[in-house]
Short mmCIF file of N, CA and C in Angstrom, two decimals:
data_model
loop_
_atom_site.label_atom_id
_atom_site.label_comp_id
_atom_site.label_asym_id
_atom_site.label_seq_id
_atom_site.Cartn_x
_atom_site.Cartn_y
_atom_site.Cartn_z
N MET A 1 72.65 -23.77 90.14
CA MET A 1 72.91 -22.89 89.01
C MET A 1 71.71 -22.98 88.06
N SER A 2 71.26 -21.84 87.58
CA SER A 2 70.14 -21.82 86.63
C SER A 2 70.61 -22.32 85.27
N TRP A 3 69.66 -22.69 84.42
CA TRP A 3 70.03 -23.17 83.09
C TRP A 3 70.71 -22.06 82.28
N LEU A 4 70.33 -20.80 82.51
CA LEU A 4 70.96 -19.69 81.80
C LEU A 4 72.43 -19.55 82.22
N GLU A 5 72.69 -19.62 83.51
CA GLU A 5 74.08 -19.58 84.00
C GLU A 5 74.87 -20.77 83.45
N LEU A 6 74.22 -21.92 83.41
CA LEU A 6 74.87 -23.12 82.88
C LEU A 6 75.29 -22.92 81.42
N LEU A 7 74.39 -22.39 80.60
CA LEU A 7 74.73 -22.17 79.19
C LEU A 7 75.92 -21.22 79.06
N ASN A 8 75.93 -20.16 79.86
CA ASN A 8 77.06 -19.22 79.83
C ASN A 8 78.35 -19.91 80.25
N ASN A 9 78.29 -20.73 81.29
CA ASN A 9 79.47 -21.44 81.77
C ASN A 9 79.95 -22.50 80.78
N LEU A 10 79.03 -23.14 80.09
CA LEU A 10 79.42 -24.09 79.04
C LEU A 10 80.15 -23.36 77.92
N GLU A 11 79.60 -22.23 77.49
CA GLU A 11 80.22 -21.47 76.40
C GLU A 11 81.61 -20.97 76.76
N SER A 12 81.80 -20.57 78.01
CA SER A 12 83.12 -20.06 78.43
C SER A 12 84.12 -21.19 78.68
N GLY A 13 83.63 -22.41 78.80
CA GLY A 13 84.49 -23.55 79.10
C GLY A 13 84.70 -23.78 80.58
N ALA A 14 84.02 -22.99 81.42
CA ALA A 14 84.15 -23.13 82.88
C ALA A 14 83.52 -24.42 83.38
N VAL A 15 82.53 -24.93 82.64
CA VAL A 15 81.83 -26.16 82.99
C VAL A 15 81.83 -27.04 81.74
N ARG A 16 81.92 -28.35 81.96
CA ARG A 16 81.92 -29.29 80.83
C ARG A 16 80.91 -30.40 81.08
N ALA A 17 80.42 -30.99 80.00
CA ALA A 17 79.43 -32.07 80.07
C ALA A 17 80.06 -33.41 80.42
N ALA A 18 81.38 -33.47 80.42
CA ALA A 18 82.10 -34.68 80.82
C ALA A 18 83.41 -34.26 81.47
N THR A 19 83.87 -35.07 82.41
CA THR A 19 85.12 -34.79 83.09
C THR A 19 85.98 -36.04 83.12
N GLN A 20 87.27 -35.80 83.21
CA GLN A 20 88.24 -36.90 83.26
C GLN A 20 88.71 -37.07 84.70
N ASP A 21 88.69 -38.31 85.20
CA ASP A 21 89.15 -38.55 86.57
C ASP A 21 90.66 -38.74 86.62
N GLU A 22 91.18 -38.96 87.82
CA GLU A 22 92.63 -39.08 88.02
C GLU A 22 93.24 -40.29 87.32
N ASN A 23 92.42 -41.25 86.94
CA ASN A 23 92.90 -42.43 86.22
C ASN A 23 92.77 -42.29 84.70
N GLY A 24 92.30 -41.13 84.26
CA GLY A 24 92.16 -40.89 82.83
C GLY A 24 90.84 -41.34 82.24
N ASN A 25 89.91 -41.79 83.08
CA ASN A 25 88.60 -42.23 82.60
C ASN A 25 87.65 -41.04 82.52
N TRP A 26 86.81 -41.04 81.50
CA TRP A 26 85.86 -39.96 81.28
C TRP A 26 84.48 -40.35 81.83
N HIS A 27 83.79 -39.35 82.40
CA HIS A 27 82.46 -39.58 82.98
C HIS A 27 81.53 -38.43 82.60
N ALA A 28 80.28 -38.77 82.34
CA ALA A 28 79.28 -37.74 82.06
C ALA A 28 79.06 -36.91 83.31
N ASN A 29 78.86 -35.62 83.12
CA ASN A 29 78.49 -34.72 84.21
C ASN A 29 76.96 -34.63 84.19
N VAL A 30 76.34 -35.44 85.03
CA VAL A 30 74.88 -35.58 85.02
C VAL A 30 74.18 -34.25 85.30
N GLU A 31 74.71 -33.46 86.23
CA GLU A 31 74.09 -32.17 86.55
C GLU A 31 74.08 -31.24 85.34
N VAL A 32 75.16 -31.25 84.58
CA VAL A 32 75.22 -30.42 83.38
C VAL A 32 74.18 -30.89 82.36
N LYS A 33 74.10 -32.19 82.14
CA LYS A 33 73.14 -32.70 81.18
C LYS A 33 71.70 -32.41 81.62
N GLN A 34 71.43 -32.50 82.91
CA GLN A 34 70.10 -32.16 83.42
C GLN A 34 69.79 -30.69 83.17
N GLY A 35 70.79 -29.83 83.37
CA GLY A 35 70.60 -28.40 83.12
C GLY A 35 70.33 -28.10 81.65
N ILE A 36 71.00 -28.81 80.76
CA ILE A 36 70.76 -28.63 79.33
C ILE A 36 69.32 -29.03 78.99
N LEU A 37 68.88 -30.16 79.53
CA LEU A 37 67.50 -30.58 79.28
C LEU A 37 66.50 -29.57 79.84
N GLU A 38 66.84 -28.95 80.97
CA GLU A 38 65.99 -27.91 81.56
C GLU A 38 65.90 -26.70 80.62
N ALA A 39 67.01 -26.36 79.98
CA ALA A 39 66.99 -25.25 79.01
C ALA A 39 66.03 -25.55 77.86
N PHE A 40 66.04 -26.80 77.38
CA PHE A 40 65.10 -27.18 76.32
C PHE A 40 63.66 -27.03 76.80
N LYS A 41 63.38 -27.49 78.02
CA LYS A 41 62.02 -27.41 78.56
C LYS A 41 61.54 -25.97 78.71
N ASN A 42 62.47 -25.05 79.00
CA ASN A 42 62.12 -23.65 79.22
C ASN A 42 62.09 -22.83 77.94
N GLY A 43 62.46 -23.42 76.84
CA GLY A 43 62.47 -22.69 75.57
C GLY A 43 61.15 -22.84 74.84
N THR A 44 60.85 -21.83 74.04
CA THR A 44 59.68 -21.89 73.16
C THR A 44 60.17 -21.74 71.73
N ASN A 45 59.51 -22.42 70.82
CA ASN A 45 59.91 -22.34 69.42
C ASN A 45 59.72 -20.92 68.90
N THR A 46 60.77 -20.44 68.25
CA THR A 46 60.82 -19.08 67.73
C THR A 46 61.41 -19.10 66.33
N GLU A 47 60.93 -18.21 65.48
CA GLU A 47 61.49 -18.09 64.14
C GLU A 47 62.77 -17.26 64.20
N PHE A 48 63.80 -17.73 63.50
CA PHE A 48 65.07 -17.02 63.38
C PHE A 48 65.27 -16.63 61.92
N PRO A 49 66.10 -15.63 61.66
CA PRO A 49 66.37 -15.25 60.27
C PRO A 49 66.83 -16.44 59.44
N GLY A 50 66.39 -16.47 58.19
CA GLY A 50 66.77 -17.56 57.30
C GLY A 50 65.78 -18.69 57.29
N GLY A 51 64.65 -18.54 57.99
CA GLY A 51 63.62 -19.56 57.98
C GLY A 51 63.81 -20.68 58.98
N PHE A 52 64.68 -20.48 59.98
CA PHE A 52 64.92 -21.51 60.98
C PHE A 52 63.99 -21.34 62.16
N VAL A 53 63.62 -22.44 62.79
CA VAL A 53 62.81 -22.43 64.00
C VAL A 53 63.52 -23.28 65.04
N ASP A 54 63.74 -22.71 66.22
CA ASP A 54 64.38 -23.44 67.32
C ASP A 54 63.93 -22.81 68.62
N LYS A 55 64.38 -23.36 69.72
CA LYS A 55 64.07 -22.81 71.03
C LYS A 55 64.64 -21.39 71.13
N HIS A 56 63.85 -20.47 71.66
CA HIS A 56 64.27 -19.07 71.70
C HIS A 56 65.55 -18.85 72.50
N ASN A 57 65.78 -19.71 73.48
CA ASN A 57 66.94 -19.55 74.36
C ASN A 57 68.17 -20.31 73.88
N LEU A 58 68.10 -20.92 72.71
CA LEU A 58 69.23 -21.72 72.19
C LEU A 58 69.65 -21.24 70.80
N ALA A 59 69.62 -19.96 70.59
CA ALA A 59 69.99 -19.38 69.30
C ALA A 59 71.45 -19.68 68.96
N PRO A 60 71.77 -19.79 67.68
CA PRO A 60 73.16 -20.03 67.29
C PRO A 60 74.08 -18.91 67.77
N GLN A 61 75.31 -19.28 68.08
CA GLN A 61 76.31 -18.31 68.50
C GLN A 61 76.94 -17.63 67.30
N GLY A 62 77.40 -16.42 67.52
CA GLY A 62 78.25 -15.72 66.58
C GLY A 62 79.60 -15.50 67.27
N PHE A 63 80.62 -15.22 66.50
CA PHE A 63 81.95 -15.01 67.06
C PHE A 63 82.51 -13.68 66.59
N ALA A 64 83.07 -12.91 67.51
CA ALA A 64 83.79 -11.69 67.16
C ALA A 64 85.21 -12.07 66.75
N ALA A 65 85.84 -11.22 65.97
CA ALA A 65 87.20 -11.51 65.49
C ALA A 65 88.17 -11.75 66.64
N ASN A 66 88.00 -11.02 67.75
CA ASN A 66 88.93 -11.18 68.88
C ASN A 66 88.71 -12.47 69.67
N ALA A 67 87.68 -13.24 69.33
CA ALA A 67 87.47 -14.54 69.99
C ALA A 67 88.49 -15.57 69.51
N GLY A 68 89.09 -15.30 68.35
CA GLY A 68 90.11 -16.21 67.83
C GLY A 68 89.57 -17.46 67.19
N VAL A 69 88.27 -17.48 66.91
CA VAL A 69 87.63 -18.61 66.24
C VAL A 69 87.39 -18.20 64.79
N ARG A 70 87.76 -19.07 63.87
CA ARG A 70 87.50 -18.79 62.45
C ARG A 70 86.37 -19.70 61.99
N MET A 71 85.20 -19.10 61.78
CA MET A 71 84.06 -19.85 61.26
C MET A 71 83.77 -19.29 59.87
N VAL A 72 84.18 -20.04 58.87
CA VAL A 72 84.09 -19.62 57.48
C VAL A 72 82.62 -19.58 57.06
N PRO A 73 82.19 -18.53 56.32
CA PRO A 73 80.80 -18.45 55.91
C PRO A 73 80.40 -19.61 54.99
N GLY A 74 79.12 -19.97 55.06
CA GLY A 74 78.62 -20.98 54.15
C GLY A 74 77.77 -22.05 54.79
N GLY A 75 77.14 -21.75 55.92
CA GLY A 75 76.17 -22.70 56.44
C GLY A 75 76.53 -23.41 57.71
N SER A 76 77.58 -23.01 58.40
CA SER A 76 77.91 -23.64 59.68
C SER A 76 77.12 -23.00 60.81
N SER A 77 76.96 -23.75 61.90
CA SER A 77 76.25 -23.24 63.05
C SER A 77 76.82 -23.84 64.32
N VAL A 78 76.95 -22.99 65.33
CA VAL A 78 77.36 -23.43 66.67
C VAL A 78 76.22 -23.04 67.60
N ARG A 79 75.61 -24.04 68.19
CA ARG A 79 74.44 -23.79 69.03
C ARG A 79 74.85 -23.21 70.38
N ARG A 80 73.95 -22.44 70.96
CA ARG A 80 74.14 -21.90 72.30
C ARG A 80 74.51 -23.03 73.25
N GLY A 81 75.42 -22.75 74.18
CA GLY A 81 75.81 -23.75 75.17
C GLY A 81 76.95 -24.64 74.73
N ALA A 82 77.57 -24.33 73.58
CA ALA A 82 78.75 -25.08 73.13
C ALA A 82 79.98 -24.20 73.34
N HIS A 83 81.10 -24.82 73.67
CA HIS A 83 82.37 -24.10 73.83
C HIS A 83 83.25 -24.35 72.62
N VAL A 84 83.72 -23.26 72.02
CA VAL A 84 84.66 -23.33 70.91
C VAL A 84 85.85 -22.45 71.28
N ALA A 85 87.02 -23.05 71.46
CA ALA A 85 88.20 -22.33 71.94
C ALA A 85 88.92 -21.59 70.83
N LYS A 86 89.77 -20.66 71.24
CA LYS A 86 90.62 -19.91 70.30
C LYS A 86 91.41 -20.87 69.43
N GLY A 87 91.63 -20.44 68.21
CA GLY A 87 92.43 -21.24 67.29
C GLY A 87 91.65 -22.33 66.58
N THR A 88 90.36 -22.43 66.86
CA THR A 88 89.52 -23.42 66.19
C THR A 88 89.10 -22.87 64.82
N ILE A 89 89.08 -23.75 63.84
CA ILE A 89 88.60 -23.40 62.50
C ILE A 89 87.41 -24.30 62.19
N ILE A 90 86.32 -23.68 61.75
CA ILE A 90 85.11 -24.42 61.38
C ILE A 90 84.81 -24.12 59.92
N MET A 91 84.86 -25.17 59.10
CA MET A 91 84.61 -25.05 57.66
C MET A 91 83.16 -25.42 57.36
N PRO A 92 82.56 -24.75 56.38
CA PRO A 92 81.15 -24.99 56.10
C PRO A 92 80.91 -26.21 55.24
N PRO A 93 79.73 -26.79 55.34
CA PRO A 93 78.82 -26.62 56.46
C PRO A 93 79.21 -27.57 57.59
N ALA A 94 79.14 -27.09 58.78
CA ALA A 94 79.42 -27.91 59.96
C ALA A 94 78.44 -27.50 61.05
N TYR A 95 78.25 -28.39 62.02
CA TYR A 95 77.32 -28.10 63.11
C TYR A 95 77.93 -28.56 64.42
N VAL A 96 77.87 -27.67 65.41
CA VAL A 96 78.34 -27.97 66.76
C VAL A 96 77.15 -27.78 67.69
N ASN A 97 76.77 -28.84 68.40
CA ASN A 97 75.55 -28.81 69.20
C ASN A 97 75.83 -28.42 70.65
N ILE A 98 74.76 -28.18 71.37
CA ILE A 98 74.79 -27.76 72.77
C ILE A 98 75.59 -28.74 73.64
N GLY A 99 76.35 -28.19 74.56
CA GLY A 99 77.13 -29.00 75.49
C GLY A 99 78.44 -29.50 74.93
N ALA A 100 78.66 -29.32 73.63
CA ALA A 100 79.92 -29.75 73.02
C ALA A 100 81.05 -28.86 73.51
N PHE A 101 82.26 -29.42 73.57
CA PHE A 101 83.46 -28.70 73.97
C PHE A 101 84.52 -28.95 72.92
N ILE A 102 85.00 -27.89 72.29
CA ILE A 102 86.06 -28.00 71.29
C ILE A 102 87.24 -27.17 71.79
N ASP A 103 88.38 -27.82 71.99
CA ASP A 103 89.54 -27.14 72.56
C ASP A 103 90.37 -26.47 71.47
N GLU A 104 91.41 -25.79 71.88
CA GLU A 104 92.26 -24.95 71.02
C GLU A 104 92.88 -25.70 69.86
N GLY A 105 92.98 -24.99 68.73
CA GLY A 105 93.72 -25.49 67.59
C GLY A 105 93.06 -26.61 66.81
N THR A 106 91.78 -26.80 67.01
CA THR A 106 91.08 -27.91 66.36
C THR A 106 90.47 -27.46 65.03
N MET A 107 90.49 -28.35 64.07
CA MET A 107 89.87 -28.13 62.76
C MET A 107 88.60 -28.97 62.66
N VAL A 108 87.48 -28.31 62.43
CA VAL A 108 86.21 -28.98 62.18
C VAL A 108 85.94 -28.78 60.69
N ASP A 109 86.13 -29.82 59.91
CA ASP A 109 86.08 -29.69 58.46
C ASP A 109 84.64 -29.76 57.94
N SER A 110 84.50 -29.59 56.64
CA SER A 110 83.19 -29.53 55.97
C SER A 110 82.33 -30.76 56.27
N HIS A 111 81.06 -30.52 56.45
CA HIS A 111 80.04 -31.56 56.68
C HIS A 111 80.27 -32.34 57.97
N ALA A 112 81.00 -31.77 58.91
CA ALA A 112 81.24 -32.45 60.19
C ALA A 112 80.15 -32.08 61.19
N LEU A 113 79.87 -33.01 62.09
CA LEU A 113 78.91 -32.82 63.17
C LEU A 113 79.61 -33.11 64.48
N VAL A 114 79.54 -32.16 65.40
CA VAL A 114 80.00 -32.37 66.77
C VAL A 114 78.72 -32.38 67.60
N GLY A 115 78.28 -33.57 67.99
CA GLY A 115 77.00 -33.75 68.65
C GLY A 115 76.96 -33.22 70.06
N SER A 116 75.76 -33.18 70.62
CA SER A 116 75.57 -32.65 71.97
C SER A 116 76.46 -33.36 72.97
N CYS A 117 77.17 -32.56 73.75
CA CYS A 117 78.04 -33.00 74.85
C CYS A 117 79.33 -33.67 74.40
N ALA A 118 79.59 -33.79 73.10
CA ALA A 118 80.86 -34.37 72.64
C ALA A 118 82.01 -33.50 73.11
N GLN A 119 83.12 -34.13 73.47
CA GLN A 119 84.29 -33.43 73.99
C GLN A 119 85.45 -33.65 73.03
N VAL A 120 86.00 -32.55 72.51
CA VAL A 120 87.07 -32.62 71.51
C VAL A 120 88.29 -31.87 72.06
N GLY A 121 89.43 -32.54 72.08
CA GLY A 121 90.64 -31.98 72.67
C GLY A 121 91.35 -30.97 71.79
N LYS A 122 92.56 -30.63 72.23
CA LYS A 122 93.41 -29.68 71.53
C LYS A 122 94.00 -30.30 70.26
N ASN A 123 94.14 -29.45 69.24
CA ASN A 123 94.85 -29.82 68.00
C ASN A 123 94.31 -31.09 67.35
N VAL A 124 93.01 -31.24 67.38
CA VAL A 124 92.34 -32.38 66.75
C VAL A 124 91.94 -31.98 65.34
N HIS A 125 91.98 -32.92 64.42
CA HIS A 125 91.47 -32.68 63.07
C HIS A 125 90.27 -33.60 62.85
N LEU A 126 89.11 -32.99 62.71
CA LEU A 126 87.90 -33.72 62.35
C LEU A 126 87.71 -33.52 60.85
N SER A 127 88.04 -34.52 60.07
CA SER A 127 88.01 -34.41 58.61
C SER A 127 86.58 -34.31 58.08
N ALA A 128 86.48 -34.11 56.77
CA ALA A 128 85.18 -33.94 56.13
C ALA A 128 84.22 -35.08 56.46
N ALA A 129 83.00 -34.71 56.77
CA ALA A 129 81.89 -35.64 57.02
C ALA A 129 82.05 -36.50 58.27
N VAL A 130 82.91 -36.11 59.19
CA VAL A 130 83.02 -36.83 60.47
C VAL A 130 81.76 -36.56 61.28
N GLN A 131 81.26 -37.58 61.93
CA GLN A 131 80.08 -37.47 62.78
C GLN A 131 80.44 -37.91 64.20
N LEU A 132 80.36 -36.99 65.15
CA LEU A 132 80.53 -37.33 66.56
C LEU A 132 79.14 -37.31 67.17
N GLY A 133 78.65 -38.47 67.55
CA GLY A 133 77.29 -38.57 68.05
C GLY A 133 77.06 -37.76 69.30
N GLY A 134 75.84 -37.28 69.44
CA GLY A 134 75.45 -36.53 70.63
C GLY A 134 74.75 -37.43 71.62
N VAL A 135 75.00 -37.16 72.91
CA VAL A 135 74.39 -37.99 73.96
C VAL A 135 73.89 -37.09 75.09
N LEU A 136 72.60 -36.77 75.06
CA LEU A 136 71.97 -36.09 76.19
C LEU A 136 71.23 -37.09 77.07
N GLU A 137 70.61 -38.06 76.45
CA GLU A 137 69.88 -39.08 77.20
C GLU A 137 70.24 -40.46 76.66
N PRO A 138 70.28 -41.48 77.48
CA PRO A 138 70.03 -41.44 78.92
C PRO A 138 71.04 -40.55 79.63
N ILE A 139 70.59 -39.94 80.69
CA ILE A 139 71.31 -38.88 81.37
C ILE A 139 72.72 -39.29 81.82
N GLY A 140 72.92 -40.53 82.21
CA GLY A 140 74.23 -40.97 82.69
C GLY A 140 75.15 -41.50 81.61
N ALA A 141 74.67 -41.56 80.37
CA ALA A 141 75.48 -42.11 79.28
C ALA A 141 76.65 -41.18 78.96
N SER A 142 77.80 -41.78 78.75
CA SER A 142 79.00 -41.00 78.46
C SER A 142 78.99 -40.50 77.02
N PRO A 143 79.42 -39.25 76.83
CA PRO A 143 79.48 -38.72 75.47
C PRO A 143 80.72 -39.20 74.73
N VAL A 144 80.79 -38.85 73.47
CA VAL A 144 81.98 -39.10 72.66
C VAL A 144 83.09 -38.19 73.17
N VAL A 145 84.30 -38.74 73.29
CA VAL A 145 85.47 -37.95 73.68
C VAL A 145 86.58 -38.21 72.67
N ILE A 146 87.11 -37.13 72.12
CA ILE A 146 88.27 -37.19 71.24
C ILE A 146 89.39 -36.46 71.98
N GLU A 147 90.40 -37.18 72.42
CA GLU A 147 91.48 -36.55 73.19
C GLU A 147 92.43 -35.78 72.27
N ASP A 148 93.35 -35.04 72.87
CA ASP A 148 94.28 -34.15 72.16
C ASP A 148 95.03 -34.85 71.03
N ASP A 149 95.32 -34.06 70.00
CA ASP A 149 96.21 -34.45 68.90
C ASP A 149 95.73 -35.66 68.09
N ALA A 150 94.44 -35.92 68.11
CA ALA A 150 93.90 -37.04 67.32
C ALA A 150 93.55 -36.56 65.92
N PHE A 151 93.57 -37.50 64.98
CA PHE A 151 93.16 -37.24 63.60
C PHE A 151 92.03 -38.20 63.28
N ILE A 152 90.88 -37.65 62.94
CA ILE A 152 89.71 -38.47 62.61
C ILE A 152 89.47 -38.32 61.11
N GLY A 153 89.67 -39.41 60.37
CA GLY A 153 89.60 -39.39 58.91
C GLY A 153 88.20 -39.18 58.38
N ALA A 154 88.14 -38.77 57.12
CA ALA A 154 86.89 -38.42 56.45
C ALA A 154 85.85 -39.53 56.58
N GLY A 155 84.65 -39.11 56.98
CA GLY A 155 83.52 -40.02 57.02
C GLY A 155 83.42 -40.91 58.24
N CYS A 156 84.34 -40.81 59.18
CA CYS A 156 84.26 -41.65 60.39
C CYS A 156 83.05 -41.23 61.23
N VAL A 157 82.37 -42.23 61.77
CA VAL A 157 81.24 -42.00 62.66
C VAL A 157 81.60 -42.58 64.02
N ILE A 158 81.57 -41.74 65.04
CA ILE A 158 81.94 -42.14 66.40
C ILE A 158 80.77 -41.80 67.30
N VAL A 159 80.28 -42.80 68.04
CA VAL A 159 79.05 -42.60 68.80
C VAL A 159 79.22 -42.92 70.28
N GLU A 160 78.16 -42.76 71.00
CA GLU A 160 78.03 -42.84 72.45
C GLU A 160 79.10 -43.63 73.18
N GLY A 161 79.79 -42.92 74.07
CA GLY A 161 80.71 -43.55 74.99
C GLY A 161 82.08 -43.88 74.44
N VAL A 162 82.32 -43.67 73.16
CA VAL A 162 83.62 -43.99 72.58
C VAL A 162 84.62 -42.90 72.96
N VAL A 163 85.80 -43.33 73.41
CA VAL A 163 86.90 -42.42 73.71
C VAL A 163 88.03 -42.72 72.73
N VAL A 164 88.40 -41.71 71.96
CA VAL A 164 89.53 -41.81 71.05
C VAL A 164 90.71 -41.19 71.78
N LYS A 165 91.72 -41.98 72.05
CA LYS A 165 92.83 -41.57 72.90
C LYS A 165 93.76 -40.56 72.23
N LYS A 166 94.56 -39.92 73.05
CA LYS A 166 95.51 -38.89 72.61
C LYS A 166 96.39 -39.41 71.48
N GLY A 167 96.47 -38.61 70.42
CA GLY A 167 97.35 -38.92 69.30
C GLY A 167 96.86 -40.01 68.36
N ALA A 168 95.67 -40.52 68.59
CA ALA A 168 95.14 -41.60 67.74
C ALA A 168 94.84 -41.10 66.33
N VAL A 169 94.91 -42.03 65.38
CA VAL A 169 94.56 -41.75 64.00
C VAL A 169 93.50 -42.77 63.59
N LEU A 170 92.34 -42.28 63.15
CA LEU A 170 91.28 -43.16 62.65
C LEU A 170 91.10 -42.88 61.17
N ALA A 171 91.05 -43.93 60.39
CA ALA A 171 90.83 -43.78 58.95
C ALA A 171 89.72 -44.72 58.53
N PRO A 172 88.85 -44.25 57.62
CA PRO A 172 87.75 -45.12 57.19
C PRO A 172 88.25 -46.27 56.34
#
């Protein structure tokens, strides 16, 4: 699969940067991460409206009303190659990086970061200033995973390889 097909499949949710095995353990999808790195290598820096410069092939996504995603104006960005499911609310300013997966009904609150390849389940609340670290390299390193129905309290920082289990509550 080409890196362009990969980005489209990541955005649709058909492909993910991490998968869960039959025992409930999460593993990095190395081929996906390699494809993301290939997209970076094939991009050239380009100016975007608002004074931003990034790879030409990784422009921020926009959402149509029928996508069912509510991204409130005020400085949020979802990078190309990230999946944001219906029912997700993104409050400004927030950032969702390439390879991230956000499932249905999730709230991404103000000043939150969903790093590259982070996996966020259904009905999760990422409170203000939550940071989910991104993990593209080393290539086999597991990303952050937040399973369904979890609540991540304001200011929590969760990094490489941490799995927050279903229904968990984290408070600073």
